[in-house]
CSV table of C-alpha atoms and ligand atoms in Angstrom, one decimal:
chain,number,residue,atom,x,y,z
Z,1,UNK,CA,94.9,-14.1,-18.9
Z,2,UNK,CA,94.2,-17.6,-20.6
Z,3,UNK,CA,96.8,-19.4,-20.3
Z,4,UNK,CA,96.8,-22.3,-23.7
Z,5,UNK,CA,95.2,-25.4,-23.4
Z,6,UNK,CA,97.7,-28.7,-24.2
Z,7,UNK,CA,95.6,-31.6,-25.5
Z,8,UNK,CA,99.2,-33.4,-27.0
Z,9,UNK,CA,102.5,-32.1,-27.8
Z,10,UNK,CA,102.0,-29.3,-30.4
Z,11,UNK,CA,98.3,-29.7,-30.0
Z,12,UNK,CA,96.2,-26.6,-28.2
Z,13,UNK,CA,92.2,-26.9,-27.8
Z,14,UNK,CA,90.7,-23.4,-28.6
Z,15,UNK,CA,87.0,-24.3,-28.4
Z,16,UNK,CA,84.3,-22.1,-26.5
Z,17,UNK,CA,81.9,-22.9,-24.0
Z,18,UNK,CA,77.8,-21.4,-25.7
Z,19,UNK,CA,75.8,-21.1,-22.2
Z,20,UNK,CA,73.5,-18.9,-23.4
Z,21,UNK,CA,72.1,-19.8,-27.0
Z,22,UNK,CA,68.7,-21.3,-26.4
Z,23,UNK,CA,68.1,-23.5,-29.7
Z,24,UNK,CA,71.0,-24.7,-31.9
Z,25,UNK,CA,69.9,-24.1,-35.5
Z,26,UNK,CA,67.3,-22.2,-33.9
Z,27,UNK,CA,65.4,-25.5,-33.5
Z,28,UNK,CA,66.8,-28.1,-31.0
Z,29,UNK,CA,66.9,-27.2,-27.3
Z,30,UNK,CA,70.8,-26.3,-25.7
Z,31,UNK,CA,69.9,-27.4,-21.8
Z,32,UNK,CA,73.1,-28.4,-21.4
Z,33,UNK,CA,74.6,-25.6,-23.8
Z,34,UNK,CA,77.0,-26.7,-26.9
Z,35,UNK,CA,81.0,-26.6,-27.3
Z,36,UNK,CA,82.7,-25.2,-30.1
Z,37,UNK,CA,85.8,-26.6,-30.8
Z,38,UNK,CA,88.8,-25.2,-32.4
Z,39,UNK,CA,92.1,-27.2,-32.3
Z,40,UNK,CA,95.7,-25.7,-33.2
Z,41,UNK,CA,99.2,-27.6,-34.6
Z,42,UNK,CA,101.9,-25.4,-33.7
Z,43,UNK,CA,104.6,-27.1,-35.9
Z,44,UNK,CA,107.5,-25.7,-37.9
Z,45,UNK,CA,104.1,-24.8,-39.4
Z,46,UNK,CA,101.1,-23.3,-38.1
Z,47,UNK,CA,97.8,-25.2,-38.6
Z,48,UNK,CA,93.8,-24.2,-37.3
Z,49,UNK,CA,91.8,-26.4,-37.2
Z,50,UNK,CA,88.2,-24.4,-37.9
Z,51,UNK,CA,87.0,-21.8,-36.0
Z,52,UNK,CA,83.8,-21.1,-34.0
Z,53,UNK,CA,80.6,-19.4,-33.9
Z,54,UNK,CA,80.7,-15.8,-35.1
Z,55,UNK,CA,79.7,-14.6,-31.6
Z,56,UNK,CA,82.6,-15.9,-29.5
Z,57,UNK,CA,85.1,-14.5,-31.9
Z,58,UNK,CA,86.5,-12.4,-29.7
Z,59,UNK,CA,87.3,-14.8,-26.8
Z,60,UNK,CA,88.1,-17.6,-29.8
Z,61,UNK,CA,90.8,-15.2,-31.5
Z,62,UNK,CA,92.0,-14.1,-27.8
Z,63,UNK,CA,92.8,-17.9,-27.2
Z,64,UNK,CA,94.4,-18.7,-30.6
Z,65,UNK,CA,96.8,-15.1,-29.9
Z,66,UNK,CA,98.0,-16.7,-26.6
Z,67,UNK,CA,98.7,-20.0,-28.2
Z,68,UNK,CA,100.2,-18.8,-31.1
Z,69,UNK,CA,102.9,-17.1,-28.8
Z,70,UNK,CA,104.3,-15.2,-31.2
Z,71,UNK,CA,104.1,-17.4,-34.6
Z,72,UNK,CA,103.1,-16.6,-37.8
Z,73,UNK,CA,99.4,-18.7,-38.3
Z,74,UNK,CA,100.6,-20.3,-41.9
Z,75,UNK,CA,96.7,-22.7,-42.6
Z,76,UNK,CA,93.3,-22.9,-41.1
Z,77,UNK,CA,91.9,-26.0,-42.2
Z,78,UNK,CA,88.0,-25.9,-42.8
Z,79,UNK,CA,86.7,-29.6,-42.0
Z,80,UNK,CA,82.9,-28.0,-41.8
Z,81,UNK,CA,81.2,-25.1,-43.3
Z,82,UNK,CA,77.9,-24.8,-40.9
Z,83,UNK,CA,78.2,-21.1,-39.6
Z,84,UNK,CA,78.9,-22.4,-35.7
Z,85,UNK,CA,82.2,-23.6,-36.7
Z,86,UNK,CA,82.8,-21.4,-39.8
Z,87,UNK,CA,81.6,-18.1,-38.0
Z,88,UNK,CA,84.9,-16.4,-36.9
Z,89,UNK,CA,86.4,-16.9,-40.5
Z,90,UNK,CA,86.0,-13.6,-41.8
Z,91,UNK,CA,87.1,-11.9,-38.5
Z,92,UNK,CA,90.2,-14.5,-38.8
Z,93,UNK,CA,91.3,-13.5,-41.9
Z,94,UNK,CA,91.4,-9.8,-41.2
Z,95,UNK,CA,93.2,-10.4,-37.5
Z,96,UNK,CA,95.8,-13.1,-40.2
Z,97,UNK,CA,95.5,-11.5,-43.2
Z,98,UNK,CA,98.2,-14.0,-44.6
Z,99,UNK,CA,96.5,-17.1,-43.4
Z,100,UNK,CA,96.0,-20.0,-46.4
Z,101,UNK,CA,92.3,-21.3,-46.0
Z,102,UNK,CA,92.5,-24.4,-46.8
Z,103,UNK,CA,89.6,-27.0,-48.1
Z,104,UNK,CA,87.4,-28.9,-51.2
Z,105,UNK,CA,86.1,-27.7,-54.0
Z,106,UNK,CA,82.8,-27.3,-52.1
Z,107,UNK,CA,84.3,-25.8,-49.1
Z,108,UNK,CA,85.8,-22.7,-50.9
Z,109,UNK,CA,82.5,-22.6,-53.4
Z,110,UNK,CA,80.6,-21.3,-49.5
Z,111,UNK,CA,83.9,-19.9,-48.6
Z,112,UNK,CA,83.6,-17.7,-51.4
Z,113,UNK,CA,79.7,-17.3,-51.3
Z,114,UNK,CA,79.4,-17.2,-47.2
Z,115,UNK,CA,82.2,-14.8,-46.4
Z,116,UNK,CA,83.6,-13.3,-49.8
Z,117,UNK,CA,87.2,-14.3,-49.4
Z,118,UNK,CA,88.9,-15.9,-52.7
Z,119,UNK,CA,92.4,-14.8,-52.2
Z,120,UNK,CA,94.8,-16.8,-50.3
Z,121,UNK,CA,93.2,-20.4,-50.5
Z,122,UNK,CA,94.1,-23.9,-51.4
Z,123,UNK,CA,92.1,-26.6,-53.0
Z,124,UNK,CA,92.7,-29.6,-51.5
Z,125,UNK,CA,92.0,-33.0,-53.0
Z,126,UNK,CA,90.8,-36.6,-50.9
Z,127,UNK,CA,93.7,-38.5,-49.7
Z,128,UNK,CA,96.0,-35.3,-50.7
Z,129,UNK,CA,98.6,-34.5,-47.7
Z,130,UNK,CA,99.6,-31.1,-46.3
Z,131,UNK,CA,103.5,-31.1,-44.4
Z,132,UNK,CA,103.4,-29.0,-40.8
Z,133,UNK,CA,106.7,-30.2,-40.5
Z,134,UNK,CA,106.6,-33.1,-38.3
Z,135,UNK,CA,103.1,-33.4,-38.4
Z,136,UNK,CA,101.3,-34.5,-41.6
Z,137,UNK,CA,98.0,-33.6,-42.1
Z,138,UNK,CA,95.9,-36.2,-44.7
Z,139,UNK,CA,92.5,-34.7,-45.7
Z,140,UNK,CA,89.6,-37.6,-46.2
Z,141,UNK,CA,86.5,-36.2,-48.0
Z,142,UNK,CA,83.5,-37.1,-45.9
Z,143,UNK,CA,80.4,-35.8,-47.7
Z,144,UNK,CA,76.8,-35.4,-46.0
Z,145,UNK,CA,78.5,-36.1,-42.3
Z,146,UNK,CA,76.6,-33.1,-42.1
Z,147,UNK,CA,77.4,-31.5,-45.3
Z,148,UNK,CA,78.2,-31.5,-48.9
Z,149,UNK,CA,81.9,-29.7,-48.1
Z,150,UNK,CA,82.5,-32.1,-45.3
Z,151,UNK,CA,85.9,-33.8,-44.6
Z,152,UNK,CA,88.1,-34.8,-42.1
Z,153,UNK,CA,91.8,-34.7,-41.4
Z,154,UNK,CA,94.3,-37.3,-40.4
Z,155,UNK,CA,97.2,-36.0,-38.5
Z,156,UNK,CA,99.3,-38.8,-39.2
Z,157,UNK,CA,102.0,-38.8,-36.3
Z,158,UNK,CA,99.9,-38.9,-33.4
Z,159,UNK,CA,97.3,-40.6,-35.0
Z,160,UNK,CA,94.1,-37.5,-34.5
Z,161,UNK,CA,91.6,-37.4,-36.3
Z,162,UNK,CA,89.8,-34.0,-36.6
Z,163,UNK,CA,86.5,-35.3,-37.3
Z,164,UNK,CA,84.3,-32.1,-38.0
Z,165,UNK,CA,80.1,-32.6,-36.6
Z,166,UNK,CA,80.9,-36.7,-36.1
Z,167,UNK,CA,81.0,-37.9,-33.1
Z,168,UNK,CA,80.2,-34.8,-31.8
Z,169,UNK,CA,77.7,-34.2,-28.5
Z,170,UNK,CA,75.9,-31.4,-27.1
Z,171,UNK,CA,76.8,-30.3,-23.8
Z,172,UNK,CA,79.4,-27.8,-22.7
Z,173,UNK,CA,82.9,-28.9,-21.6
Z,174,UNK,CA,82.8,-28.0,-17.7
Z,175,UNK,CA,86.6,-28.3,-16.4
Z,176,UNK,CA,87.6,-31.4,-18.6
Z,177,UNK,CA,88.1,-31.3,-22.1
Z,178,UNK,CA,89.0,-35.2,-23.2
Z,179,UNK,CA,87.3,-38.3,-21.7
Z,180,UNK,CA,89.8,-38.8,-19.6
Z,181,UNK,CA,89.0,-35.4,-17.6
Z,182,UNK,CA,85.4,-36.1,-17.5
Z,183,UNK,CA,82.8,-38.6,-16.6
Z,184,UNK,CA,81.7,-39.6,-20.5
Z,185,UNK,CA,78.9,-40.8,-19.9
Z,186,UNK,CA,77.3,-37.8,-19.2
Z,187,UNK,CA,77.2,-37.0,-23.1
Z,188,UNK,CA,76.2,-40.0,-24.5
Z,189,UNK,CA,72.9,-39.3,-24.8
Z,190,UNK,CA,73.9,-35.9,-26.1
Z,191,UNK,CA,75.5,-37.6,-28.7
Z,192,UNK,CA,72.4,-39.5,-30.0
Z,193,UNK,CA,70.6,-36.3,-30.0
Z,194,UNK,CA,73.3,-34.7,-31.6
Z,195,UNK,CA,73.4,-37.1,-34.2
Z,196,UNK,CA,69.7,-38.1,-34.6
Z,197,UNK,CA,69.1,-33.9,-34.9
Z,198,UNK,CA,71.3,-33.0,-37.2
Z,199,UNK,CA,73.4,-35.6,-39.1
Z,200,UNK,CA,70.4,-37.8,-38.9
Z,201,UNK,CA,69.2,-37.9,-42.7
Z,202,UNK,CA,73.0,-39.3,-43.7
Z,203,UNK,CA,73.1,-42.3,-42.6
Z,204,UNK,CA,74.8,-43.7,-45.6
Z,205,UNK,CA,76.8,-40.9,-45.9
Z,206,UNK,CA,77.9,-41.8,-42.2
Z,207,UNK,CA,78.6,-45.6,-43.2
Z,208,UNK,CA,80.8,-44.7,-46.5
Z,209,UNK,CA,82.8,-41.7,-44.0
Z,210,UNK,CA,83.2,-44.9,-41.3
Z,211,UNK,CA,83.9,-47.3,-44.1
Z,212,UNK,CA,87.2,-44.5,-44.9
Z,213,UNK,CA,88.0,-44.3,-41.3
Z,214,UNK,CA,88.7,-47.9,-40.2
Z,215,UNK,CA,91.8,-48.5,-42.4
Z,216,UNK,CA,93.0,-45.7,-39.8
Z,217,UNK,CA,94.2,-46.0,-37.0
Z,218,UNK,CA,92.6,-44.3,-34.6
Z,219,UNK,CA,94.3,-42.5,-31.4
Z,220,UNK,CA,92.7,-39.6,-30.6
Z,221,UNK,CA,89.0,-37.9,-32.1
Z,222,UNK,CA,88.9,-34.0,-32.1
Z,223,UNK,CA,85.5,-33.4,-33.2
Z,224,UNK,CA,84.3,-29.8,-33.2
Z,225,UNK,CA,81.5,-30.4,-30.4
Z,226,UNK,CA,82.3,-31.8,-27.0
Z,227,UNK,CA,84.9,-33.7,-25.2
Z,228,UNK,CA,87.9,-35.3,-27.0
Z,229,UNK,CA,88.5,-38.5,-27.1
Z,230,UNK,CA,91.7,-39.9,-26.2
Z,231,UNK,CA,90.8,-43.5,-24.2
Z,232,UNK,CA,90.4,-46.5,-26.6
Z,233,UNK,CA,87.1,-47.5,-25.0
Z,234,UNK,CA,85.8,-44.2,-25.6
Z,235,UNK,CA,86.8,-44.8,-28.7
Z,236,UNK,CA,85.2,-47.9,-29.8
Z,237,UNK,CA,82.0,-46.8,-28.3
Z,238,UNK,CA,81.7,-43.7,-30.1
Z,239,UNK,CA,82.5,-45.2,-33.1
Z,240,UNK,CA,80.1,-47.9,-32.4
Z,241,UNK,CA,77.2,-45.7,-32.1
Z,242,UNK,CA,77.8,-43.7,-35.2
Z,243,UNK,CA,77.8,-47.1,-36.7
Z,244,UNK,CA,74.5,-48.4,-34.9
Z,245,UNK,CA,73.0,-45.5,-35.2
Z,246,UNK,CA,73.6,-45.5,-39.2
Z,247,UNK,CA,72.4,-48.3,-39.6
Z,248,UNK,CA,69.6,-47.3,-37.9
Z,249,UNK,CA,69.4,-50.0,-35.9
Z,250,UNK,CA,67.6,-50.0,-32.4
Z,251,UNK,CA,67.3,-51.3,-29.2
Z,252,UNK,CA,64.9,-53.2,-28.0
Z,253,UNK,CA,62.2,-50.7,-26.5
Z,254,UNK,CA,59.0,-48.4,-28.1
Z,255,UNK,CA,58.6,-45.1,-28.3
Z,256,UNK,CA,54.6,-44.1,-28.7
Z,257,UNK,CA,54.0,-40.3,-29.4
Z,258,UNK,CA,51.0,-38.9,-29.4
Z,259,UNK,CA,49.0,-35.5,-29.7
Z,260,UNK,CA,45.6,-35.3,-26.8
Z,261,UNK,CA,43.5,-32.3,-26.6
Z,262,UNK,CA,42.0,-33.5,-23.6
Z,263,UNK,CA,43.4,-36.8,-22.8
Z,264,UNK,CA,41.0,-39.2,-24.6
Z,265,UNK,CA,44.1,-40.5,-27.4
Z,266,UNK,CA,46.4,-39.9,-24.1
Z,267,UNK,CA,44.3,-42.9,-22.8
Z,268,UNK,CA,44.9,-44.8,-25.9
Z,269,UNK,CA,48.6,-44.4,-25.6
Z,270,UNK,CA,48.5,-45.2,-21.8
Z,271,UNK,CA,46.8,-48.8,-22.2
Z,272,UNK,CA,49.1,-49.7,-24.9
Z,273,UNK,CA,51.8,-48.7,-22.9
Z,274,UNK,CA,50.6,-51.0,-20.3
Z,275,UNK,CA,50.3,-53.7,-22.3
Z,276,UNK,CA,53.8,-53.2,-23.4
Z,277,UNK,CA,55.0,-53.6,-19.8
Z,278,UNK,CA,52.6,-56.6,-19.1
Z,279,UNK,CA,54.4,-58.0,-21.9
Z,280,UNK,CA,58.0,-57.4,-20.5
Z,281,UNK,CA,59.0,-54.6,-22.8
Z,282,UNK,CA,60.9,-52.7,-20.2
Z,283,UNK,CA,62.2,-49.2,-22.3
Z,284,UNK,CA,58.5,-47.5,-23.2
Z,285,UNK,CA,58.6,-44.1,-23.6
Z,286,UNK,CA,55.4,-41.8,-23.9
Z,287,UNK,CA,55.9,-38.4,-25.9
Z,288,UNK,CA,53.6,-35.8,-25.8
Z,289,UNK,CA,54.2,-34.0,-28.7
Z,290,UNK,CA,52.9,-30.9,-27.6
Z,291,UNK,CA,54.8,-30.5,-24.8
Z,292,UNK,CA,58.4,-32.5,-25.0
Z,293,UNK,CA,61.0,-30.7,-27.3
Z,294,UNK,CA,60.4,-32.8,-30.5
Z,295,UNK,CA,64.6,-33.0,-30.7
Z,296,UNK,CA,63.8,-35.9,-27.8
Z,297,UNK,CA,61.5,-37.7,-29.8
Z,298,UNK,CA,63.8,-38.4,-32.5
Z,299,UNK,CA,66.4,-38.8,-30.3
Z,300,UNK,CA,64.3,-42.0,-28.7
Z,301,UNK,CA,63.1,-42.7,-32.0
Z,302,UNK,CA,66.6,-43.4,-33.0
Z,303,UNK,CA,67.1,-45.5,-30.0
Z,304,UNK,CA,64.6,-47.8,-30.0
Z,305,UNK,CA,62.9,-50.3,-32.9
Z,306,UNK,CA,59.5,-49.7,-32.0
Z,307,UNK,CA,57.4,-46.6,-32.7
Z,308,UNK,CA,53.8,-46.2,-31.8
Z,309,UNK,CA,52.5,-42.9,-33.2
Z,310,UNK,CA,48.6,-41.4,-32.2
Z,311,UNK,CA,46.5,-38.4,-33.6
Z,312,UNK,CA,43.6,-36.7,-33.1
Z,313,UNK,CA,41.7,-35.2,-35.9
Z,314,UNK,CA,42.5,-31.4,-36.0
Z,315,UNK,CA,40.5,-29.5,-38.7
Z,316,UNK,CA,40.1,-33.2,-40.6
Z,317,UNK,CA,43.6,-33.5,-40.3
Z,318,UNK,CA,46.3,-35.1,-38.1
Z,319,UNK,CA,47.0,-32.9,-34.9
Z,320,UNK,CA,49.9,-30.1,-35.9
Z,321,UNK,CA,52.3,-31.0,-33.4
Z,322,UNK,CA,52.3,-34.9,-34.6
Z,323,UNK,CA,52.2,-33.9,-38.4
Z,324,UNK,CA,55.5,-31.3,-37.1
Z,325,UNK,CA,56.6,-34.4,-35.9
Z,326,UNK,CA,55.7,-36.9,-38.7
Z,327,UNK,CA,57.6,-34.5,-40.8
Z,328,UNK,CA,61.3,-34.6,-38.8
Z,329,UNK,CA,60.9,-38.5,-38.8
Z,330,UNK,CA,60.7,-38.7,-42.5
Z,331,UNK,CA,62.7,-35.9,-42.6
Z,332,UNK,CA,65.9,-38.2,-41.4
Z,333,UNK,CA,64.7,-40.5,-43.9
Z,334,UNK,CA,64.2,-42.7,-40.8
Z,335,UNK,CA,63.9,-47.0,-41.3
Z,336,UNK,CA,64.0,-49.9,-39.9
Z,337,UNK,CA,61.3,-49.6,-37.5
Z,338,UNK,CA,58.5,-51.3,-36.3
Z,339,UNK,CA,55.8,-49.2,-36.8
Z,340,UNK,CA,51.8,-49.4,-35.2
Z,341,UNK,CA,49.2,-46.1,-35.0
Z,342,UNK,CA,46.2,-44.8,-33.4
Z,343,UNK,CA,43.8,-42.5,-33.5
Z,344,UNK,CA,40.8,-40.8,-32.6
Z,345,UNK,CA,37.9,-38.1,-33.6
Z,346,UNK,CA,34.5,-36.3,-33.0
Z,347,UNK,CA,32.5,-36.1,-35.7
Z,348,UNK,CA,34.8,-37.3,-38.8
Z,349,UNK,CA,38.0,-39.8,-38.4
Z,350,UNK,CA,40.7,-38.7,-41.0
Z,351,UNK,CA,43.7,-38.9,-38.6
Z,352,UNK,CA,44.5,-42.6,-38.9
Z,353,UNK,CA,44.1,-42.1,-42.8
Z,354,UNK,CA,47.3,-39.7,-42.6
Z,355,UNK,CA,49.3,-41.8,-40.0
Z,356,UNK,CA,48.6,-44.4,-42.6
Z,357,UNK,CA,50.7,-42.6,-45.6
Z,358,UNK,CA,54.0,-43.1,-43.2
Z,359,UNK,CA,53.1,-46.5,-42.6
Z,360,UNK,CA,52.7,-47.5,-46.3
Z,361,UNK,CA,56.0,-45.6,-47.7
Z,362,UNK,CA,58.2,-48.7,-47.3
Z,363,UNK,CA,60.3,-48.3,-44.6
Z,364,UNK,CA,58.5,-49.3,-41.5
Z,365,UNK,CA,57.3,-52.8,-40.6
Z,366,UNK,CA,53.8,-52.3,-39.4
Z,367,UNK,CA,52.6,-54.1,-36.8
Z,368,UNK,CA,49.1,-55.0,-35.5
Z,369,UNK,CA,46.0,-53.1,-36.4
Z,370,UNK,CA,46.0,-49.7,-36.3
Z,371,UNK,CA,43.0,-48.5,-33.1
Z,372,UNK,CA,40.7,-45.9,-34.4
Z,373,UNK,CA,38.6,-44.4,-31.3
Z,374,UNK,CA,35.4,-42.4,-31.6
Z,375,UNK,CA,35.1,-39.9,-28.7
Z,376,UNK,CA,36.0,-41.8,-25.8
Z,377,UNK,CA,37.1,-45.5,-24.3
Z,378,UNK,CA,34.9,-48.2,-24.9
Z,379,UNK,CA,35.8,-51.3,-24.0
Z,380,UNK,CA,36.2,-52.4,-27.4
Z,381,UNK,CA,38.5,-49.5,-28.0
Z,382,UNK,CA,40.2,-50.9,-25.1
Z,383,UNK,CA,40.5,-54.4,-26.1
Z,384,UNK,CA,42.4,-53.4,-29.3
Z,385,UNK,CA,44.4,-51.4,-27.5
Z,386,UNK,CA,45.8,-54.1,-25.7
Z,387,UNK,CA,45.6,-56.3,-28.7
Z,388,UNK,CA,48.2,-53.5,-30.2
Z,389,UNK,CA,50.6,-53.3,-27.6
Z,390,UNK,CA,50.9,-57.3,-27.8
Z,391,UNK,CA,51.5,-57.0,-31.3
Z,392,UNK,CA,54.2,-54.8,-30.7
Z,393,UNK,CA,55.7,-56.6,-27.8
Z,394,UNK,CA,55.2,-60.1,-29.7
Z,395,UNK,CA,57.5,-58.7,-32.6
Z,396,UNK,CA,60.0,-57.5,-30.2
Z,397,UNK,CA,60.3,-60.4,-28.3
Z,398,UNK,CA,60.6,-62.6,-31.5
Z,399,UNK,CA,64.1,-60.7,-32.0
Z,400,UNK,CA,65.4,-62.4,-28.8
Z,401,UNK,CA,65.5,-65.4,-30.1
J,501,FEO,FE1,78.3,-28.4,-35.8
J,501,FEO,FE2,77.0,-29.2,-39.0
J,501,FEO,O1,77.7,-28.1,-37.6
């Protein structure tokens, strides 16, 4: 039998381990599988803090029996409405039928329209403050980190924030559950992919929620995906990233993606490349659309200031798998780039024309001249090649100084 799982005093961790889903959201590979976590406050009062996907229910509502021990569970506290921490709700509610669910305006508007239950809830307000007993829990609306509903709570006493999809990674939790159990810096790049996924779009959403959360103070983030963090350099890191990444600020480093039939724009992309390293640029990263995930694309994308994007023309348009991926970047409302593009055709160039409408939207600093090649490499079609990547590296370097 399960025995619970102490994080602090009064504080249990009830989160699942997903091994088997393939794509979270159905769109953004799980290689590493996904945590769902569920925290519990055992306190004069009882308090849950969400639940988790609807098909670990079973093991997830096993857990919360064991570390209940007996008690009555008085709240569940809904920081996030997205299904794989909502799931288990309605199965909750009929195992607790005397449980207060307790959120914003927006989070019983879905609680009502996802799961039917209006009975038993309370409407909480930003800043408002719910007793446990000696634990305090202070809820701070956090809209668009990832949704509309989104808020976190404070627990006031020891200082936790329950933190909902921020600073959350993929990844499951093998063994260890805080940072101090594990070796964190196997999910750091599970966070920017994370992040860059699915909170991407919010970045000033994100700034406004970390704006809120620095006149805390901070001990302890339970988010509802991966490890907790408990160590105070964890803790500025991960905070530091959600702010960098926000920003959308990058690193120096370029990211060229490309679509090749048959490897003629793959050649493009190769000599720029070169040229990149020639120049010193040291992080260039090729993507071939078709065949890496896109989810590490935009995970790169968000990592580095410089993105280099090439076509081929498919049925006088840009290849699918670069206009798929065209469409995620400005998707996530993506900026602060530097931004250069190729292309190439047969019998009628139209690729570079559609690269072009990202270029000219505003939010990318375009750099060199875009490279448009006819069939195959000349050596003209070299030259300006080269000619692009030292554009690119010239504008990266010029940030050094
Ligand atoms: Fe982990 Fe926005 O759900």
């Amino acid at each position: 039998m399960y025995r619970p799982i102490k994080i602090k005093e009064d504080l249990y961790y009830l989160g699942v381990n997903d091994r088997t889903k393939a794509l979270f959201e159905n769109l953004w590979p799980l290689p590493k599988g996904v945590s769902y976590n569920s925290y519990l406050i055992c306190d004069e009062k009882t308090a849950l803090m969400d639940t988790v996907d609807v098909c670990y229910s079973d093991l997830f509502l096993h857990k919360l029996d064991i570390a209940l021990n007996g008690k009555k569970l008085d709240y569940v506290i809904i920081n996030h409405m997205e299904p794989d921490h909502s799931g288990s709700l309605g199965l909750l509610r009929s195992r607790f039928p005397e449980v207060q669910i307790v959120g914003n305006k927006r989070t019983l508007d879905m609680v009502s329209g996802f799961y039917g239950l209006n009975d038993g809830v309370i409407e909480i307000k930003d800043k408002q403050v719910l007793s446990l007993g000696k634990h305090q829990l202070e809820f701070h609306l956090t809209p668009m980190v990832h949704w509309p509903e989104t808020m976190m709570t404070y627990e006031t006493t020891e200082k936790i924030i329950f933190s909902g999809d921020a600073f959350g990674t993929f990844g499951t939790l093998d063994g260890g559950i805080t940072d101090a159990q594990l070796h964190p810096d196997r999910y750091y790049d599970e966070m920017i992919r994370y992040y860059s996924n699915i909170v991407g779009k919010f970045g000033t959403p994100v700034q406004a929620a970390l704006k809120k959360l620095s006149a805390l103070e901070i001990k302890c983030i339970c988010s509802t995906h991966g490890p907790v963090w408990t160590m105070e350099d964890q803790i500025q890191k991960v905070v530091s990233i959600y702010d960098k990444l926000s920003k959308y600020e990058g690193d120096e480093g370029v990211v060229i993606a490309y679509g090749s039939m048959y490897g003629h724009t793959e050649q493009m992309a190769e000599t720029i490349a070169y040229q990149l390293a020639q120049r010193g640029i040291r992080e260039v990263i090729l993507h071939n659309t078709s065949k890496r995930s896109h989810s590490y694309i935009i995970r790169d994308i968000f990592k580095y200031k410089g993105l280099i994007v090439g076509s081929p023309t498919y049925n006088n348009k840009l290849y699918p798998e670069v206009e798929a991926l065209i469409s995620k970047i400005e998707g996530r409302d993506m900026k602060n780039r530097y931004f250069s593009y190729f292309g190439s055709f047969t019998w009628a160039g139209n690729a570079i024309k559609h690269i072009q409408e990202l270029a000219h939207k505003g939010k990318f600093e375009v750099v060199g001249e875009p490279v448009e090649m006819k069939q195959a490499m000349t050596d003209q079609i070299y030259d300006q090649c080269i000619a692009l990547g030292d554009a690119m590296a010239d504008r990266l370097i010029q940030d050094r100084e």
